[in-house]
Amino acid sequence: MKKSLCFATNNAHKLEEIQAILGDSFDLLSLKDINCIEELPETGNTLEANSLQKAQYLYDHYQVNCFADDSGLEVSALGGEPGVYSARYAGEQRVHADNINLLLKNLSSKADRSAQFRTVITLFQNGEYHQFEGIIKGQIIEELRGTDGFGYDPIFMPEGFDKTFAEMSLEEKGEISHRARAFQKLVAFLK
Ligand code: IMP
């Protein structure tokens, strides 16, 4: 029987990416599907705290089994920044191009350009929660390459590839991404 699960997002990119991993064994509901229109609280200082906060809010207020994810780009030479602040690195207006420009500027004098994307998912189910982590390591290149994807995709080249996330198809990225890896763990747990 299909399991119904709410994913704490209305982001079409993410829903598409995750539906591809889940296949048709799960009935994935968006926030819109459960009539949740308010912004979810996200005031933690870590990916773990933020994903837990979002999932717990939904479980408490909408009584649905659900999961929430939180991701960030962690750059070694910047002490793990922008990390949990990835979306608003260059300011509250959350503009991807501005975030990329700031990151490239802050990295311009650094020799070490290694970085990783990391996702933490919190599943809230029947009053209990479980967390799952996914990581993809790579390098920050000096110029933007590719037009697909979102966020920092044009400057992130995953280890073992000579193209950026923004030069990959949704399927290619979906096989190796931090989110995919975390979601594979979630799916294995659910099955
Ligand atoms: P979120 O928690 O998935 O909303 O991710 C927070 C921020 O991290 C996004 O707004 C992006 O700036 C960055 N980010 C997360 N995942 C990705 C990705 O797959 N590609 C590029 N940027 C990402």
mmCIF file of C-alpha atoms and ligand atoms in Angstrom:
data_model
loop_
_atom_site.group_PDB
_atom_site.id
_atom_site.type_symbol
_atom_site.label_atom_id
_atom_site.label_comp_id
_atom_site.label_asym_id
_atom_site.label_seq_id
_atom_site.Cartn_x
_atom_site.Cartn_y
_atom_site.Cartn_z
ATOM 1 C CA MET A 1 0.000 0.000 0.000
ATOM 2 C CA LYS A 2 1.222 3.494 -0.818
ATOM 3 C CA LYS A 3 2.506 5.469 2.129
ATOM 4 C CA SER A 4 1.401 9.035 2.361
ATOM 5 C CA LEU A 5 4.081 11.428 3.544
ATOM 6 C CA CYS A 6 4.255 15.171 3.586
ATOM 7 C CA PHE A 7 7.512 16.733 2.412
ATOM 8 C CA ALA A 8 7.989 20.132 4.065
ATOM 9 C CA THR A 9 8.503 22.081 0.855
ATOM 10 C CA ASN A 10 6.766 23.773 -2.062
ATOM 11 C CA ASN A 11 10.012 23.987 -4.026
ATOM 12 C CA ALA A 12 9.234 22.435 -7.416
ATOM 13 C CA HIS A 13 12.907 21.539 -8.032
ATOM 14 C CA LYS A 14 13.088 19.527 -4.813
ATOM 15 C CA LEU A 15 9.721 17.824 -5.236
ATOM 16 C CA GLU A 16 10.731 16.746 -8.722
ATOM 17 C CA GLU A 17 14.136 15.527 -7.552
ATOM 18 C CA ILE A 18 12.708 13.577 -4.624
ATOM 19 C CA GLN A 19 9.743 12.105 -6.479
ATOM 20 C CA ALA A 20 12.299 10.632 -8.923
ATOM 21 C CA ILE A 21 14.058 8.845 -6.044
ATOM 22 C CA LEU A 22 10.903 7.707 -4.281
ATOM 23 C CA GLY A 23 9.267 6.296 -7.398
ATOM 24 C CA ASP A 24 5.584 5.500 -7.167
ATOM 25 C CA SER A 25 5.620 3.586 -3.886
ATOM 26 C CA PHE A 26 5.023 6.788 -1.920
ATOM 27 C CA ASP A 27 2.321 9.375 -2.163
ATOM 28 C CA LEU A 28 4.298 12.566 -1.686
ATOM 29 C CA LEU A 29 2.355 15.571 -0.415
ATOM 30 C CA SER A 30 3.638 19.137 -0.560
ATOM 31 C CA LEU A 31 2.874 21.851 1.990
ATOM 32 C CA LYS A 32 0.269 23.173 -0.414
ATOM 33 C CA ASP A 33 -1.408 19.754 -0.505
ATOM 34 C CA ILE A 34 -1.974 19.856 3.265
ATOM 35 C CA ASN A 35 -3.033 23.537 3.130
ATOM 36 C CA CYS A 36 -0.031 24.752 5.057
ATOM 37 C CA ILE A 37 0.553 28.293 3.823
ATOM 38 C CA GLU A 38 2.525 29.794 6.695
ATOM 39 C CA GLU A 39 6.310 29.887 6.714
ATOM 40 C CA LEU A 40 7.822 27.057 8.758
ATOM 41 C CA PRO A 41 10.077 28.040 11.660
ATOM 42 C CA GLU A 42 13.758 27.733 10.761
ATOM 43 C CA THR A 43 15.764 29.464 13.461
ATOM 44 C CA GLY A 44 18.373 26.813 14.292
ATOM 45 C CA ASN A 45 22.131 27.190 13.919
ATOM 46 C CA THR A 46 22.669 23.768 12.385
ATOM 47 C CA LEU A 47 21.161 21.758 9.554
ATOM 48 C CA GLU A 48 20.111 19.153 12.150
ATOM 49 C CA ALA A 49 18.229 21.702 14.284
ATOM 50 C CA ASN A 50 16.480 23.340 11.343
ATOM 51 C CA SER A 51 15.204 20.165 9.721
ATOM 52 C CA LEU A 52 13.957 18.906 13.099
ATOM 53 C CA GLN A 53 12.212 22.195 13.803
ATOM 54 C CA LYS A 54 10.350 22.130 10.480
ATOM 55 C CA ALA A 55 9.292 18.482 10.725
ATOM 56 C CA GLN A 56 8.178 18.802 14.344
ATOM 57 C CA TYR A 57 6.118 21.887 13.524
ATOM 58 C CA LEU A 58 4.252 20.035 10.788
ATOM 59 C CA TYR A 59 3.712 16.953 12.925
ATOM 60 C CA ASP A 60 2.400 19.047 15.831
ATOM 61 C CA HIS A 61 0.213 21.428 13.817
ATOM 62 C CA TYR A 62 -1.044 19.213 10.977
ATOM 63 C CA GLN A 63 -0.896 15.715 12.518
ATOM 64 C CA VAL A 64 0.802 14.241 9.439
ATOM 65 C CA ASN A 65 3.707 11.879 9.079
ATOM 66 C CA CYS A 66 6.249 14.065 7.402
ATOM 67 C CA PHE A 67 9.852 14.870 6.704
ATOM 68 C CA ALA A 68 11.842 18.035 6.308
ATOM 69 C CA ASP A 69 15.265 18.598 4.844
ATOM 70 C CA ASP A 70 17.849 21.258 5.297
ATOM 71 C CA SER A 71 20.934 21.545 3.129
ATOM 72 C CA GLY A 72 23.953 23.727 2.812
ATOM 73 C CA LEU A 73 27.262 24.148 1.094
ATOM 74 C CA GLU A 74 30.204 23.726 3.494
ATOM 75 C CA VAL A 75 33.467 25.202 2.223
ATOM 76 C CA SER A 76 36.639 23.971 3.971
ATOM 77 C CA ALA A 77 38.724 27.152 3.619
ATOM 78 C CA LEU A 78 35.827 29.178 5.058
ATOM 79 C CA GLY A 79 35.461 27.028 8.154
ATOM 80 C CA GLY A 80 32.318 25.313 6.860
ATOM 81 C CA GLU A 81 30.591 28.493 5.708
ATOM 82 C CA PRO A 82 28.062 29.272 4.333
ATOM 83 C CA GLY A 83 26.596 26.032 5.759
ATOM 84 C CA VAL A 84 23.212 26.522 7.357
ATOM 85 C CA TYR A 85 23.226 30.117 6.040
ATOM 86 C CA SER A 86 23.693 29.095 2.377
ATOM 87 C CA ALA A 87 20.387 30.510 1.131
ATOM 88 C CA ARG A 88 20.965 33.926 2.702
ATOM 89 C CA TYR A 89 24.771 34.118 2.526
ATOM 90 C CA ALA A 90 24.738 37.494 0.730
ATOM 91 C CA GLY A 91 21.636 38.792 2.519
ATOM 92 C CA GLU A 92 18.006 38.176 3.415
ATOM 93 C CA GLN A 93 16.879 38.726 -0.186
ATOM 94 C CA ARG A 94 18.229 35.204 -0.891
ATOM 95 C CA VAL A 95 19.514 35.782 -4.436
ATOM 96 C CA HIS A 96 21.513 32.819 -5.780
ATOM 97 C CA ALA A 97 23.713 34.987 -8.060
ATOM 98 C CA ASP A 98 24.662 37.278 -5.159
ATOM 99 C CA ASN A 99 25.498 34.278 -2.960
ATOM 100 C CA ILE A 100 27.744 32.835 -5.673
ATOM 101 C CA ASN A 101 29.538 36.146 -6.218
ATOM 102 C CA LEU A 102 30.191 36.580 -2.508
ATOM 103 C CA LEU A 103 31.472 33.030 -2.169
ATOM 104 C CA LEU A 104 33.844 33.417 -5.130
ATOM 105 C CA LYS A 105 35.108 36.690 -3.684
ATOM 106 C CA ASN A 106 35.701 35.188 -0.236
ATOM 107 C CA LEU A 107 37.516 32.233 -1.791
ATOM 108 C CA SER A 108 39.619 34.236 -4.248
ATOM 109 C CA SER A 109 42.761 34.249 -2.083
ATOM 110 C CA LYS A 110 42.445 30.635 -0.910
ATOM 111 C CA ALA A 111 44.333 27.710 -2.399
ATOM 112 C CA ASP A 112 42.056 25.074 -0.897
ATOM 113 C CA ARG A 113 38.775 25.087 -2.849
ATOM 114 C CA SER A 114 37.358 21.873 -1.435
ATOM 115 C CA ALA A 115 33.737 21.866 -0.310
ATOM 116 C CA GLN A 116 30.825 19.598 0.336
ATOM 117 C CA PHE A 117 27.087 19.809 0.070
ATOM 118 C CA ARG A 118 25.386 18.282 3.087
ATOM 119 C CA THR A 119 21.729 17.450 3.681
ATOM 120 C CA VAL A 120 20.035 16.462 6.901
ATOM 121 C CA ILE A 121 16.534 15.024 6.732
ATOM 122 C CA THR A 122 14.306 14.625 9.754
ATOM 123 C CA LEU A 123 11.472 12.123 9.477
ATOM 124 C CA PHE A 124 8.693 12.566 12.012
ATOM 125 C CA GLN A 125 6.513 9.517 12.197
ATOM 126 C CA ASN A 126 4.071 8.328 14.859
ATOM 127 C CA GLY A 127 5.584 10.654 17.448
ATOM 128 C CA GLU A 128 9.213 9.653 16.886
ATOM 129 C CA TYR A 129 11.898 11.250 14.819
ATOM 130 C CA HIS A 130 14.899 9.933 12.901
ATOM 131 C CA GLN A 131 17.617 11.861 11.064
ATOM 132 C CA PHE A 132 19.495 10.963 7.873
ATOM 133 C CA GLU A 133 22.584 12.638 6.406
ATOM 134 C CA GLY A 134 23.842 12.829 2.834
ATOM 135 C CA ILE A 135 27.145 14.318 1.678
ATOM 136 C CA ILE A 136 28.764 14.960 -1.711
ATOM 137 C CA LYS A 137 32.323 16.222 -1.779
ATOM 138 C CA GLY A 138 33.783 18.387 -4.526
ATOM 139 C CA GLN A 139 35.513 21.608 -5.505
ATOM 140 C CA ILE A 140 34.424 25.198 -6.000
ATOM 141 C CA ILE A 141 35.540 26.250 -9.474
ATOM 142 C CA GLU A 142 36.498 29.826 -10.339
ATOM 143 C CA GLU A 143 33.855 30.588 -12.955
ATOM 144 C CA LEU A 144 30.229 29.657 -13.418
ATOM 145 C CA ARG A 145 29.567 26.688 -15.695
ATOM 146 C CA GLY A 146 26.194 25.346 -16.808
ATOM 147 C CA THR A 147 22.639 26.586 -16.647
ATOM 148 C CA ASP A 148 20.632 23.785 -15.031
ATOM 149 C CA GLY A 149 19.849 23.340 -11.355
ATOM 150 C CA PHE A 150 19.779 26.092 -8.773
ATOM 151 C CA GLY A 151 21.755 27.725 -5.980
ATOM 152 C CA TYR A 152 25.500 27.062 -6.070
ATOM 153 C CA ASP A 153 25.218 24.398 -8.811
ATOM 154 C CA PRO A 154 27.192 26.376 -11.465
ATOM 155 C CA ILE A 155 30.326 26.549 -9.269
ATOM 156 C CA PHE A 156 30.260 23.098 -7.635
ATOM 157 C CA MET A 157 32.128 20.283 -9.350
ATOM 158 C CA PRO A 158 31.578 16.934 -7.620
ATOM 159 C CA GLU A 159 34.588 14.668 -7.027
ATOM 160 C CA GLY A 160 35.239 12.298 -9.944
ATOM 161 C CA PHE A 161 33.416 14.444 -12.534
ATOM 162 C CA ASP A 162 34.599 17.136 -14.913
ATOM 163 C CA LYS A 163 31.309 18.968 -14.999
ATOM 164 C CA THR A 164 29.420 21.043 -12.480
ATOM 165 C CA PHE A 165 26.035 20.196 -10.991
ATOM 166 C CA ALA A 166 24.593 22.844 -13.334
ATOM 167 C CA GLU A 167 25.954 20.943 -16.360
ATOM 168 C CA MET A 168 24.279 17.696 -15.268
ATOM 169 C CA SER A 169 20.790 16.527 -16.098
ATOM 170 C CA LEU A 170 18.320 16.205 -13.253
ATOM 171 C CA GLU A 171 18.760 12.416 -13.427
ATOM 172 C CA GLU A 172 22.565 12.583 -13.276
ATOM 173 C CA LYS A 173 22.546 14.963 -10.324
ATOM 174 C CA GLY A 174 19.775 12.932 -8.721
ATOM 175 C CA GLU A 175 22.020 9.857 -8.601
ATOM 176 C CA ILE A 176 24.835 11.459 -6.616
ATOM 177 C CA SER A 177 23.558 14.561 -4.863
ATOM 178 C CA HIS A 178 23.684 15.143 -1.115
ATOM 179 C CA ARG A 179 19.888 15.227 -1.086
ATOM 180 C CA ALA A 180 19.673 11.983 -3.058
ATOM 181 C CA ARG A 181 22.065 10.268 -0.639
ATOM 182 C CA ALA A 182 20.116 11.404 2.398
ATOM 183 C CA PHE A 183 16.842 10.441 0.752
ATOM 184 C CA GLN A 184 18.151 6.995 -0.172
ATOM 185 C CA LYS A 185 18.799 6.444 3.543
ATOM 186 C CA LEU A 186 15.306 7.693 4.372
ATOM 187 C CA VAL A 187 13.724 5.395 1.785
ATOM 188 C CA ALA A 188 15.756 2.389 2.983
ATOM 189 C CA PHE A 189 14.542 3.131 6.520
ATOM 190 C CA LEU A 190 10.906 3.451 5.427
ATOM 191 C CA LYS A 191 11.005 0.160 3.533
HETATM 192 P P1 IMP B 1 17.730 24.001 1.293
HETATM 193 O O1 IMP B 1 17.837 23.695 2.742
HETATM 194 O O2 IMP B 1 17.628 22.777 0.439
HETATM 195 O O3 IMP B 1 16.645 25.017 0.996
HETATM 196 O O4 IMP B 1 19.091 24.653 0.832
HETATM 197 C C1 IMP B 1 19.541 25.866 1.379
HETATM 198 C C2 IMP B 1 20.452 26.537 0.398
HETATM 199 O O5 IMP B 1 21.616 25.726 0.171
HETATM 200 C C3 IMP B 1 19.861 26.750 -1.003
HETATM 201 O O6 IMP B 1 19.122 27.955 -1.083
HETATM 202 C C4 IMP B 1 21.114 26.817 -1.849
HETATM 203 O O7 IMP B 1 21.718 28.083 -1.753
HETATM 204 C C5 IMP B 1 22.010 25.790 -1.185
HETATM 205 N N1 IMP B 1 21.805 24.459 -1.796
HETATM 206 C C6 IMP B 1 21.251 23.371 -1.209
HETATM 207 N N2 IMP B 1 21.210 22.328 -2.060
HETATM 208 C C7 IMP B 1 21.753 22.767 -3.208
HETATM 209 C C8 IMP B 1 21.995 22.135 -4.473
HETATM 210 O O8 IMP B 1 21.675 20.971 -4.730
HETATM 211 N N3 IMP B 1 22.593 22.902 -5.399
HETATM 212 C C9 IMP B 1 22.955 24.182 -5.177
HETATM 213 N N4 IMP B 1 22.733 24.829 -4.047
HETATM 214 C C10 IMP B 1 22.139 24.114 -3.050
#
